PDB file of C-alpha atoms in Angstrom:
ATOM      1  CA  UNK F   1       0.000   0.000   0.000  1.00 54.00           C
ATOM      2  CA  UNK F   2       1.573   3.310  -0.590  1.00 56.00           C
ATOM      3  CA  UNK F   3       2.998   5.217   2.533  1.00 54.00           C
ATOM      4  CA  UNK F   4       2.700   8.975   1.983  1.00 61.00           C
ATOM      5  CA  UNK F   5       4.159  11.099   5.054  1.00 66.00           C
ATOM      6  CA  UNK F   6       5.416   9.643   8.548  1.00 72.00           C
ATOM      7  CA  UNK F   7       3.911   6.190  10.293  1.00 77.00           C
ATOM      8  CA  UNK F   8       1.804   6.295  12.993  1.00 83.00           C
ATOM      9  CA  UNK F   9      -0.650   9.053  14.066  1.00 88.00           C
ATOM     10  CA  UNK F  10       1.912  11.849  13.754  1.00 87.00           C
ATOM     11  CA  UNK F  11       0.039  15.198  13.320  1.00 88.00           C
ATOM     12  CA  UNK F  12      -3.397  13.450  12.268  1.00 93.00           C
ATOM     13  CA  UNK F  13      -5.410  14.330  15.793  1.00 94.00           C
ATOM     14  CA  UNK F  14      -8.746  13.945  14.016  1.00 95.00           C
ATOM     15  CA  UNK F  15      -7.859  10.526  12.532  1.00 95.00           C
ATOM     16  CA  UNK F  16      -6.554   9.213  15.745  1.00 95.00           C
ATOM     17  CA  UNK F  17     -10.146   9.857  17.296  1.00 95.00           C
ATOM     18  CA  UNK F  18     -12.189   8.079  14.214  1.00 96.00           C
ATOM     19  CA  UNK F  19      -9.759   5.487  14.714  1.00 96.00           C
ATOM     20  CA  UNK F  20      -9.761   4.726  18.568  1.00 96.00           C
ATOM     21  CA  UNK F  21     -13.325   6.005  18.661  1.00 96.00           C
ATOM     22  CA  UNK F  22     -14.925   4.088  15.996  1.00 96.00           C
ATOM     23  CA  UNK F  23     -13.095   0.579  17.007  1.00 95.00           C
ATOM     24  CA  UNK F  24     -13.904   1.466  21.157  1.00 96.00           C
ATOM     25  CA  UNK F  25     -17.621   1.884  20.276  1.00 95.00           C
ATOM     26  CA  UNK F  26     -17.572  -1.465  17.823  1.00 95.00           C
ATOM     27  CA  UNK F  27     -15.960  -3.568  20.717  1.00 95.00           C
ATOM     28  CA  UNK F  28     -18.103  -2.007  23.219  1.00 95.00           C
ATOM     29  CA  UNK F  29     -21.683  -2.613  21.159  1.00 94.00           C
ATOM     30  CA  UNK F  30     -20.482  -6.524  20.792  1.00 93.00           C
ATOM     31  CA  UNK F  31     -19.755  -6.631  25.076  1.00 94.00           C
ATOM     32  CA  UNK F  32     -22.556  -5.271  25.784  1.00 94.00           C
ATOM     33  CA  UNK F  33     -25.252  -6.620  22.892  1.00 92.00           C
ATOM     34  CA  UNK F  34     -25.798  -3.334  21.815  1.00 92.00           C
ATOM     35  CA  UNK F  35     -25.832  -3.855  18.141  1.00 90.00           C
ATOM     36  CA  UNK F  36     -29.569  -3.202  17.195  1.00 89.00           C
ATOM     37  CA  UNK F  37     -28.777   0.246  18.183  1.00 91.00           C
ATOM     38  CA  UNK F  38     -26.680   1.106  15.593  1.00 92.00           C
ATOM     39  CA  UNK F  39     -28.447   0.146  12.395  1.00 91.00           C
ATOM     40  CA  UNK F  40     -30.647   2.310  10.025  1.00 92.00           C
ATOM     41  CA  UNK F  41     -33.955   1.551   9.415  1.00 91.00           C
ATOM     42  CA  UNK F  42     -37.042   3.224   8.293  1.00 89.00           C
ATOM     43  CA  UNK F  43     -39.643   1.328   9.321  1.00 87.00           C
ATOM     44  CA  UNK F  44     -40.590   1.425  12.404  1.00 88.00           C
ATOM     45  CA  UNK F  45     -37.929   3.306  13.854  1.00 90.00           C
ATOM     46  CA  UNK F  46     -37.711   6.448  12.195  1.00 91.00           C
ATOM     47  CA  UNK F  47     -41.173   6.658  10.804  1.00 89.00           C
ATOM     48  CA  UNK F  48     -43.204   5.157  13.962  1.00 91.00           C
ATOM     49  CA  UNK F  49     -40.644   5.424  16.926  1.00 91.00           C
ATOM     50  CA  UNK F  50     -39.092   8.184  15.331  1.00 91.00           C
ATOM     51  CA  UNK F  51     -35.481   7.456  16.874  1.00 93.00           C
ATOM     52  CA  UNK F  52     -33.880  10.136  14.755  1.00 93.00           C
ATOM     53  CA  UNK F  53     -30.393   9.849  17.244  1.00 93.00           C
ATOM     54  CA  UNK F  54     -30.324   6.658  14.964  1.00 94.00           C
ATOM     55  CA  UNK F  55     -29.033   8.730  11.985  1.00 93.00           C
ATOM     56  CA  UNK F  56     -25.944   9.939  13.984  1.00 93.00           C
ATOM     57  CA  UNK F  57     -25.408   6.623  15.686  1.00 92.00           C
ATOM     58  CA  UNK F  58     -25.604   4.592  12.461  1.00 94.00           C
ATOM     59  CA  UNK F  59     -22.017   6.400  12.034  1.00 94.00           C
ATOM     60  CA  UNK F  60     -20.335   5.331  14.687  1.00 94.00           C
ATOM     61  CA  UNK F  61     -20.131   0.952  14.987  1.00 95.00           C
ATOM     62  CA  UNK F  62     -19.372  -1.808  13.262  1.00 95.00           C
ATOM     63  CA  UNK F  63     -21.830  -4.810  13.630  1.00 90.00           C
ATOM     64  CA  UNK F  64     -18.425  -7.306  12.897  1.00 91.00           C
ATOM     65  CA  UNK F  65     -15.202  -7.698  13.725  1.00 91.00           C
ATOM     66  CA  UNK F  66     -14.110  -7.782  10.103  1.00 92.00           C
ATOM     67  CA  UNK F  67     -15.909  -4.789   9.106  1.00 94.00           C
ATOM     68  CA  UNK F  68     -13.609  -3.177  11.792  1.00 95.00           C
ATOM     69  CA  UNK F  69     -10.554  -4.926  11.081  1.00 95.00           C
ATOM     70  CA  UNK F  70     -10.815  -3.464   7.477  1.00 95.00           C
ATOM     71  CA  UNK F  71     -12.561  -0.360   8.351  1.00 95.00           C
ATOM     72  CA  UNK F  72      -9.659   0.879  10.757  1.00 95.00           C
ATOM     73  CA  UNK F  73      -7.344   0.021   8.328  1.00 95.00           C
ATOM     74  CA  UNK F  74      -8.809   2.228   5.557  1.00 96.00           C
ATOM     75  CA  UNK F  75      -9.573   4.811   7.937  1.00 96.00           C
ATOM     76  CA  UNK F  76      -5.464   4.814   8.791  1.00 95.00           C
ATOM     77  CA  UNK F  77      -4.334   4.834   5.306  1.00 94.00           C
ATOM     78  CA  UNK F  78      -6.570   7.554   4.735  1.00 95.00           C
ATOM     79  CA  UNK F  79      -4.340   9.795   6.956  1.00 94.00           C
ATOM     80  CA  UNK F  80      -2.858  11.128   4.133  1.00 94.00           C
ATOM     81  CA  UNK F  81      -6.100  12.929   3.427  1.00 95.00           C
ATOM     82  CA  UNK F  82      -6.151  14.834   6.743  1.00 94.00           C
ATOM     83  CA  UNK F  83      -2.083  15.991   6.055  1.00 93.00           C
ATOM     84  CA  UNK F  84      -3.291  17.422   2.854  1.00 93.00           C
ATOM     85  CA  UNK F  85      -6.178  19.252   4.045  1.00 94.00           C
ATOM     86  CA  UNK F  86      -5.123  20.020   7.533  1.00 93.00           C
ATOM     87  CA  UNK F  87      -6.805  18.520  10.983  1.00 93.00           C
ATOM     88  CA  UNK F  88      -9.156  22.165  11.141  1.00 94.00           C
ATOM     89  CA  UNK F  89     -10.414  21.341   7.322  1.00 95.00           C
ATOM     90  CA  UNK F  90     -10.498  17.398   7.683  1.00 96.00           C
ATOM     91  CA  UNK F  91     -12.596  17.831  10.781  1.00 95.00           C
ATOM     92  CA  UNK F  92     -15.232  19.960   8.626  1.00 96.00           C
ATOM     93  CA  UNK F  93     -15.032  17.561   5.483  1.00 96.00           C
ATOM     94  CA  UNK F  94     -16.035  14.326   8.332  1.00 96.00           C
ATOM     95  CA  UNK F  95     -18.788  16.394   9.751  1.00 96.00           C
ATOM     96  CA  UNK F  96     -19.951  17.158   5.793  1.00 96.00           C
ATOM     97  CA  UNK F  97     -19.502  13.686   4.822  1.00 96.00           C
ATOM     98  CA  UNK F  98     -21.349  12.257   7.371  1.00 96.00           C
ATOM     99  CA  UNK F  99     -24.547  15.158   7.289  1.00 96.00           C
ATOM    100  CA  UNK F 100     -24.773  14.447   3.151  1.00 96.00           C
ATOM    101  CA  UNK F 101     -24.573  10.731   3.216  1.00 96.00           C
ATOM    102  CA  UNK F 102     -26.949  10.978   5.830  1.00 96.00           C
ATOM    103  CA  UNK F 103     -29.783  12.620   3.351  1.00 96.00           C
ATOM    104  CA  UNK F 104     -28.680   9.993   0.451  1.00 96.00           C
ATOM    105  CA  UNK F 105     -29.014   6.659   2.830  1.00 95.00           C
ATOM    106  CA  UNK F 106     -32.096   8.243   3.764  1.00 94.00           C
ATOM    107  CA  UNK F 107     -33.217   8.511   0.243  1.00 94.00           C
ATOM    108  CA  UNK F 108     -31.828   4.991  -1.209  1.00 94.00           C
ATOM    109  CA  UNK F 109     -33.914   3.703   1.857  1.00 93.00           C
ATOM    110  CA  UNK F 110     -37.383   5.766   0.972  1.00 92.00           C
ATOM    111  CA  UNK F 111     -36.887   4.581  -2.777  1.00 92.00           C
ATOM    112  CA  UNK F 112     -35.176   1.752  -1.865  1.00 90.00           C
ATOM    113  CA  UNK F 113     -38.074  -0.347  -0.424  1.00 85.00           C
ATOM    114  CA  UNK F 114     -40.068  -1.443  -2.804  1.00 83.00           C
ATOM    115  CA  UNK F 115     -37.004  -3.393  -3.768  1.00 85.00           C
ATOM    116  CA  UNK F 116     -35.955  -5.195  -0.949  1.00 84.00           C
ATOM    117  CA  UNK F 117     -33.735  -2.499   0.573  1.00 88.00           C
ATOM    118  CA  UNK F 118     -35.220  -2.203   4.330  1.00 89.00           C
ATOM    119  CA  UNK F 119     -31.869  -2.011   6.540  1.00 91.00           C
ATOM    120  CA  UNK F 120     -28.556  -0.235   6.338  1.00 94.00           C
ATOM    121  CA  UNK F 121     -26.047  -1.889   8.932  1.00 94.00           C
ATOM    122  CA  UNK F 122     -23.832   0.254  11.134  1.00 93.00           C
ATOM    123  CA  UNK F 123     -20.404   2.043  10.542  1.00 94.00           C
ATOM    124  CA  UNK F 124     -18.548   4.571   9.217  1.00 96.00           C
ATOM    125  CA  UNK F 125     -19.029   3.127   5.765  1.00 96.00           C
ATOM    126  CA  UNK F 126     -20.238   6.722   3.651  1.00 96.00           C
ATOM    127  CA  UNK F 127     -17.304   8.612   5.608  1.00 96.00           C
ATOM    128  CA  UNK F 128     -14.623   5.734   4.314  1.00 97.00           C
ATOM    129  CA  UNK F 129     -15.587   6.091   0.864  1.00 97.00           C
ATOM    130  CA  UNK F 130     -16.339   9.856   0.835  1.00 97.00           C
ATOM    131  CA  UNK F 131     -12.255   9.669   1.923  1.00 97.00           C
ATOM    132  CA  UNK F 132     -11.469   7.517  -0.601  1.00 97.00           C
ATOM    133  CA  UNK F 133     -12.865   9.511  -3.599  1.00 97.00           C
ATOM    134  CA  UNK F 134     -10.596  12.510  -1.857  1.00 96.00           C
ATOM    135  CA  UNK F 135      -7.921  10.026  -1.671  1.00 96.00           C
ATOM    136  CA  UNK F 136      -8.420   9.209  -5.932  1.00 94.00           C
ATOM    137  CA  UNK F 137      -8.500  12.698  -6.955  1.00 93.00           C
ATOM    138  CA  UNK F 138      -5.763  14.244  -4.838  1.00 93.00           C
ATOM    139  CA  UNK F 139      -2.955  11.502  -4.183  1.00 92.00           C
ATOM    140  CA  UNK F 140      -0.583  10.921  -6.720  1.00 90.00           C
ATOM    141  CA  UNK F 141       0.193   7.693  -7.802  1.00 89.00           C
ATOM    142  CA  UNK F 142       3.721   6.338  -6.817  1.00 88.00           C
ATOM    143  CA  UNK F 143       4.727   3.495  -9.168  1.00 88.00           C
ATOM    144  CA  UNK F 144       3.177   1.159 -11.484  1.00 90.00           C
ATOM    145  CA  UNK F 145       3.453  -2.511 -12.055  1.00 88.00           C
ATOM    146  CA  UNK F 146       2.464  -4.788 -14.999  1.00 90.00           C
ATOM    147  CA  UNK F 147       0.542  -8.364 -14.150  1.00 87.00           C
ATOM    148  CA  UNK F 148      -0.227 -10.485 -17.106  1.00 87.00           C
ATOM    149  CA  UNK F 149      -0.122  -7.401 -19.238  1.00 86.00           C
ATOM    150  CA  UNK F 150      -2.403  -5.055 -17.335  1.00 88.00           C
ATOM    151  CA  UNK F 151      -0.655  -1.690 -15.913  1.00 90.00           C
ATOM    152  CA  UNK F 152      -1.752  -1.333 -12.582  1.00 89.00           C
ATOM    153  CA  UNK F 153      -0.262   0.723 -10.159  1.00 91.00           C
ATOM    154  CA  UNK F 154       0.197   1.170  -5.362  1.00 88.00           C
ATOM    155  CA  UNK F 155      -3.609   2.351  -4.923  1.00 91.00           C
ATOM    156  CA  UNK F 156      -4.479  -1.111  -6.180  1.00 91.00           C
ATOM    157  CA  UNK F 157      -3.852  -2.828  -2.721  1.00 91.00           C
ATOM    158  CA  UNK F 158      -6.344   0.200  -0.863  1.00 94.00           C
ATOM    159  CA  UNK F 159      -9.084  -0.204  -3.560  1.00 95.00           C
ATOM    160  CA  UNK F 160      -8.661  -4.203  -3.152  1.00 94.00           C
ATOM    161  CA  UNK F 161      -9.732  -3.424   0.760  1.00 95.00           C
ATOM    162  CA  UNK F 162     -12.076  -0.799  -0.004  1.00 96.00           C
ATOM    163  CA  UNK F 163     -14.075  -3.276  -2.303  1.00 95.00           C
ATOM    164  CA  UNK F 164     -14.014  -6.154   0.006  1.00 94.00           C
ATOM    165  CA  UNK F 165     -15.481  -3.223   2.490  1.00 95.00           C
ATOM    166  CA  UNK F 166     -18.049  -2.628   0.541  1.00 95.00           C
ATOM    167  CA  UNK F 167     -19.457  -6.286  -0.547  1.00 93.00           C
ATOM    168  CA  UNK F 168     -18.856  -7.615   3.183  1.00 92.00           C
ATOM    169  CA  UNK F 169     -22.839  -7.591   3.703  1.00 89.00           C
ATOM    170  CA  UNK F 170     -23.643  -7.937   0.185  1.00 85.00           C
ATOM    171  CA  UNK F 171     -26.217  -4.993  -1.065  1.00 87.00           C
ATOM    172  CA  UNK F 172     -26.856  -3.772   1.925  1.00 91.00           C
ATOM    173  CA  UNK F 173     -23.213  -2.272   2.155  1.00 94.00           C
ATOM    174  CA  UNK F 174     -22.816  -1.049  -0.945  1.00 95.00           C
ATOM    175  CA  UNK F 175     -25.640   1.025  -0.849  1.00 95.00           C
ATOM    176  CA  UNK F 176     -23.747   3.227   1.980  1.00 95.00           C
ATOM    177  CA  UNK F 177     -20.501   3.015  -0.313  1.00 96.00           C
ATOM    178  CA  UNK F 178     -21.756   4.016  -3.024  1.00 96.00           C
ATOM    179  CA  UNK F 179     -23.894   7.598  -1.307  1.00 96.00           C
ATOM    180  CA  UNK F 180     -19.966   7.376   0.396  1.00 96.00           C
ATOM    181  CA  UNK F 181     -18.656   7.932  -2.894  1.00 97.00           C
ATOM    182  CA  UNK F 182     -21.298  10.449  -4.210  1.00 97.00           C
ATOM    183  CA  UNK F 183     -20.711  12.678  -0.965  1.00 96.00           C
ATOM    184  CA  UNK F 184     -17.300  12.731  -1.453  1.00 96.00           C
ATOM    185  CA  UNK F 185     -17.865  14.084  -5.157  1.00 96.00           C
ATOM    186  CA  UNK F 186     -20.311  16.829  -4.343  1.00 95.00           C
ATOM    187  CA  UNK F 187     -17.473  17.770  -2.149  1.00 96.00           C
ATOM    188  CA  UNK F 188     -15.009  17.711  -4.670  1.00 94.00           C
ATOM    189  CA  UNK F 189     -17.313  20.284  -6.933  1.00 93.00           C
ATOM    190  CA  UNK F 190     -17.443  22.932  -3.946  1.00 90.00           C
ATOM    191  CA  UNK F 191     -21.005  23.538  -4.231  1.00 90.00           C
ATOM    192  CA  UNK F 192     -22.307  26.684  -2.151  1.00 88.00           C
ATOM    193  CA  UNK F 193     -18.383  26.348  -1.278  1.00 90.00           C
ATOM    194  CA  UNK F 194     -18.676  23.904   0.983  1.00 93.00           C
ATOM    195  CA  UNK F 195     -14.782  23.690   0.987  1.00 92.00           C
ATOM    196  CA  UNK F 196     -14.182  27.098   2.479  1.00 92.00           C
ATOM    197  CA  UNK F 197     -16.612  25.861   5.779  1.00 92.00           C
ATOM    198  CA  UNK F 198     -15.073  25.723   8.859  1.00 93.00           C
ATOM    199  CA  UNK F 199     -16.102  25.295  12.848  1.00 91.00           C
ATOM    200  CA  UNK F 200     -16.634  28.405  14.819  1.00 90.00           C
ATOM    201  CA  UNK F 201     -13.106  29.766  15.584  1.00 91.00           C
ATOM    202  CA  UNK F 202     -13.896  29.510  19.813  1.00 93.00           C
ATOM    203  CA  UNK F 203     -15.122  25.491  18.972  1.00 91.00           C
ATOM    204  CA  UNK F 204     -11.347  25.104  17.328  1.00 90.00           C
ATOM    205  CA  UNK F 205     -10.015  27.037  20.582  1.00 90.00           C
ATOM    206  CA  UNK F 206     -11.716  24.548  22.717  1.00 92.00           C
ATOM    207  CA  UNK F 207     -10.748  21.369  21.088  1.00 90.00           C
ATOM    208  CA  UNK F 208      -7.128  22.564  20.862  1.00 89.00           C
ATOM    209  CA  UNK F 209      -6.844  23.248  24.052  1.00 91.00           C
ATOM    210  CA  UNK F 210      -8.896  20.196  25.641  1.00 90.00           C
ATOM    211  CA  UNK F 211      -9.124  17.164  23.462  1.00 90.00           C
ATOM    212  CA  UNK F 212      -6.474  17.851  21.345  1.00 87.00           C
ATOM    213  CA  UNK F 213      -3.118  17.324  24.184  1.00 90.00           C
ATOM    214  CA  UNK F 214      -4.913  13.658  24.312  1.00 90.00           C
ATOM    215  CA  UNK F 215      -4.737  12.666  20.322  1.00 88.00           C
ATOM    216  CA  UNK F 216      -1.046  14.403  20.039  1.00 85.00           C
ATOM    217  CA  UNK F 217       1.267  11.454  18.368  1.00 85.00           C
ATOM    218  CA  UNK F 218       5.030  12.205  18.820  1.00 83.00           C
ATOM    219  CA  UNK F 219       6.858  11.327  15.454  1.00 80.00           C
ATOM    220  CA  UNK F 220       8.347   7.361  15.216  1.00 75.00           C
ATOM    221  CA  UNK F 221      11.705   7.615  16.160  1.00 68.00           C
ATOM    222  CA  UNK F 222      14.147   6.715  12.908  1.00 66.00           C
ATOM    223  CA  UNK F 223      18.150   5.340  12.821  1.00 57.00           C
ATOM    224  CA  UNK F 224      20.656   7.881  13.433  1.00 58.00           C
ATOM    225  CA  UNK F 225      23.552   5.358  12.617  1.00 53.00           C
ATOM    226  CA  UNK F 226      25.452   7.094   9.328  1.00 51.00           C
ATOM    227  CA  UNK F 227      29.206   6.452  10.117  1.00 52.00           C
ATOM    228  CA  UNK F 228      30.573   2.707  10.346  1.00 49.00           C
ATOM    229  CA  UNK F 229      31.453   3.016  13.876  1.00 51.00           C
ATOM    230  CA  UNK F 230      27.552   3.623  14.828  1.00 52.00           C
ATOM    231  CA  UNK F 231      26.791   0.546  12.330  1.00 49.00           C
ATOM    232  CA  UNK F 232      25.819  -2.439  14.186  1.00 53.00           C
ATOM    233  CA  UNK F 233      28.589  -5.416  14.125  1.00 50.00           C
ATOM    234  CA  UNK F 234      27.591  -8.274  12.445  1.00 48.00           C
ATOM    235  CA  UNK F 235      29.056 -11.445  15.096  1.00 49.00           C
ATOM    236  CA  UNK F 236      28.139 -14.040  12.931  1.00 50.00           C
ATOM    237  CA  UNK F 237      29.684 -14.587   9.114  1.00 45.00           C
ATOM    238  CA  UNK F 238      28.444 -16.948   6.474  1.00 48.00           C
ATOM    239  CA  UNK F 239      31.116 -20.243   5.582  1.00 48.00           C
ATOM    240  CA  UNK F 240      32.188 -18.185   2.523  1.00 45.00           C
ATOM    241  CA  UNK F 241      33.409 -15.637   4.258  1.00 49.00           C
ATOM    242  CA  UNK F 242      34.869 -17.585   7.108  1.00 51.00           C
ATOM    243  CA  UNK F 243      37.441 -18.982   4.299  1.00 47.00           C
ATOM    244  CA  UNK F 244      37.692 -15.515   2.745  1.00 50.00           C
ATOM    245  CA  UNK F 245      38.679 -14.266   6.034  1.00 50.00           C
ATOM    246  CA  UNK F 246      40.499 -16.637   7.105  1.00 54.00           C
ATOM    247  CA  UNK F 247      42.641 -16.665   3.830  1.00 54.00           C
ATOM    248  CA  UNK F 248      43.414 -13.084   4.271  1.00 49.00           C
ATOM    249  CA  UNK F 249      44.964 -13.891   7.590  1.00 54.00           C
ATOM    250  CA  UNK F 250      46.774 -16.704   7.129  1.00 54.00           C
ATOM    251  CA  UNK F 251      48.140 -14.311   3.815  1.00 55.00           C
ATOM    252  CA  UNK F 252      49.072 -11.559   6.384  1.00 54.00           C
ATOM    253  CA  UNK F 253      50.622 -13.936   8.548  1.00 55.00           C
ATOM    254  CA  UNK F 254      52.776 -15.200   6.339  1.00 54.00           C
ATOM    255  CA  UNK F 255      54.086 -12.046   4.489  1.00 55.00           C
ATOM    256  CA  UNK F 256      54.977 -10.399   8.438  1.00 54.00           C
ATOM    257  CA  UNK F 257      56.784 -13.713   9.170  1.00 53.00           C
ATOM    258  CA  UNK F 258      58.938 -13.099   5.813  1.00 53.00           C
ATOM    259  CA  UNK F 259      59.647 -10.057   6.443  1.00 53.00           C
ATOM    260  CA  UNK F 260      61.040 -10.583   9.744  1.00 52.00           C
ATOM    261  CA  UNK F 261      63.150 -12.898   8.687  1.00 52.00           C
ATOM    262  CA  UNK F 262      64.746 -11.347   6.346  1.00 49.00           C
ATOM    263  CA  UNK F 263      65.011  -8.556   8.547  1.00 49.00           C
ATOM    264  CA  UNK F 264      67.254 -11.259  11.155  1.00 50.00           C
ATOM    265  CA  UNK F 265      69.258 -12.254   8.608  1.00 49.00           C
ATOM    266  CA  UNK F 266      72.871 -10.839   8.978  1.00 52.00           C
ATOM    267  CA  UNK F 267      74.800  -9.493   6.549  1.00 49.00           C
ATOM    268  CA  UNK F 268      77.872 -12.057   5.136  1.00 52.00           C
ATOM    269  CA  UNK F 269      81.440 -10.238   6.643  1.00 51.00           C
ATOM    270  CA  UNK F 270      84.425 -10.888   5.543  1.00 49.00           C
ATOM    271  CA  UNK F 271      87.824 -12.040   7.379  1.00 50.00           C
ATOM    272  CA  UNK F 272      88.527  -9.018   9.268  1.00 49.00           C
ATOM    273  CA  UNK F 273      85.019  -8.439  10.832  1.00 50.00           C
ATOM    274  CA  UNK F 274      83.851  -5.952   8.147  1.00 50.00           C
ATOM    275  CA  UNK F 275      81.087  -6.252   5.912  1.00 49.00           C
ATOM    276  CA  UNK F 276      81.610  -7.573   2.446  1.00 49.00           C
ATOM    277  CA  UNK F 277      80.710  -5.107  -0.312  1.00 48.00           C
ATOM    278  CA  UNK F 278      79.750  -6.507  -3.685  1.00 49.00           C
ATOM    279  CA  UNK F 279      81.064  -4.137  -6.424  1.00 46.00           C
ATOM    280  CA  UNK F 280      79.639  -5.513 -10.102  1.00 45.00           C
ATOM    281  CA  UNK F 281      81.155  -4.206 -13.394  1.00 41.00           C
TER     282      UNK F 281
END
């Protein structure tokens, strides 16, 4: 999968909450048998009980553990997103996503039942794909590959998960994928500049102040180690170059023991006690 920026939760506040937030309430709904409460449905709850908090909490859970396996997964890809945009913006574009894919689940549902469509299961589903359509238009692709032919390129392994997202409960997940995808494009077109809206400058205060101390990731620590002598030291060689090394030594060995014997050696004198001198003509 690509890796745009720094690993971990560096400077991403807002996606550290969906994260912890999102997978907390999932866990907590399957402890406690709580999942009923976080589905959509039009008849009877919104029409006769008229539980409208469903349309917020219907946001917030997974009803598996393999929806949230994938779904925190996506959601922590799609860092790169917030980075681009900025925690302040990314914050407005969730609360966006989440109010328009509201209205279109809402719609698909009204329309929706006279052909079979009379449930929409919990999670962040709309806000996942409303990211990912940011994540298409804005990210650059890194590389590209060729399999059997085909050029394909690194967003190939997120779109792999994304689609297995989306067909984990058959229709009844795509149908929040796919208003996902159209909320994220009416974004993208800016309409009544949506873009440009922000929270109330004293909410931002607040949060910065109070929440955000809590959802601050210090960077992942990287390898310092540039010169040899900060290098680890590898204790344990391969056969080859034991021999290698050991030839080497033996080779040094031999050509210091040489040399200090020729350096014993005398000189040849002659009769008198004084050196021989060789004169050649």
């Amino acid at each position: 999968m690509q890796a745009i920026g720094p690993a971990g939760f560096y400077n991403v506040p807002v996606t550290k909450f969906l994260v912890l937030f999102v997978g907390t309430c999932s866990i907590l709904s399957a402890i406690l048998n709580l999942k009923m409460y976080f589905h959509l449905q039009l008849t009877p709850h919104l029409t006769i009980h008229h539980q409208f908090w469903r349309l917020l909490t219907s946001h917030i859970a997974f009803g598996n553990s393999g929806d949230v396996f994938f779904g925190s997964i996506l959601l922590y890809t799609l860092r790169v997103i917030e980075r681009q945009y900025g925690s302040a913006k990314y914050m407005a574009f969730v609360c966006i996503s989440i109010l328009t894919s509201t209205l279109l689940e809402l719609g698909a549902l009204i329309f929706g039942e006279d052909f079979g469509l009379k449930r929409l299961p919990g999670g962040p589903y709309a806000l996942i794909f409303s990211a990912l359509y940011q994540y298409h238009r804005i990210i650059p692709v890194t590389y590209r590959f060729r399999i059997f032919g085909i050029t394909m390129n690194d967003k190939l392994f997120l779109y792999i998960l994304a689609f297995q997202l989306a067909l984990s409960q058959s229709f009844q997940t795509l149908i929040p994928a796919i208003c996902g995808l159209l909320s994220g494009a009416l974004y993208r077109t800016d309409i009544g500049n949506i873009k440009r809206w922000r929270f109330p400058l004293i909410f931002q205060k607040l949060t910065i102040r109070f929440i955000k101390p809590f959802l601050v990731s210090p960077p992942i620590a990287r390898s310092s180690a540039t010169t040899p002598s900060q290098r680890p030291i590898v204790t344990g060689l391969s056969p080859v170059d034991n021999i290698m090394t050991g030839g080497l030594r033996n080779r040094r060995s031999t050509n210091t023991t040489s040399s200090s014997s020729a350096s014993e050696t005398p000189a040849p004198t002659t009769e008198g006690g004084a050196p021989s001198v060789r004169v050649s003509v």
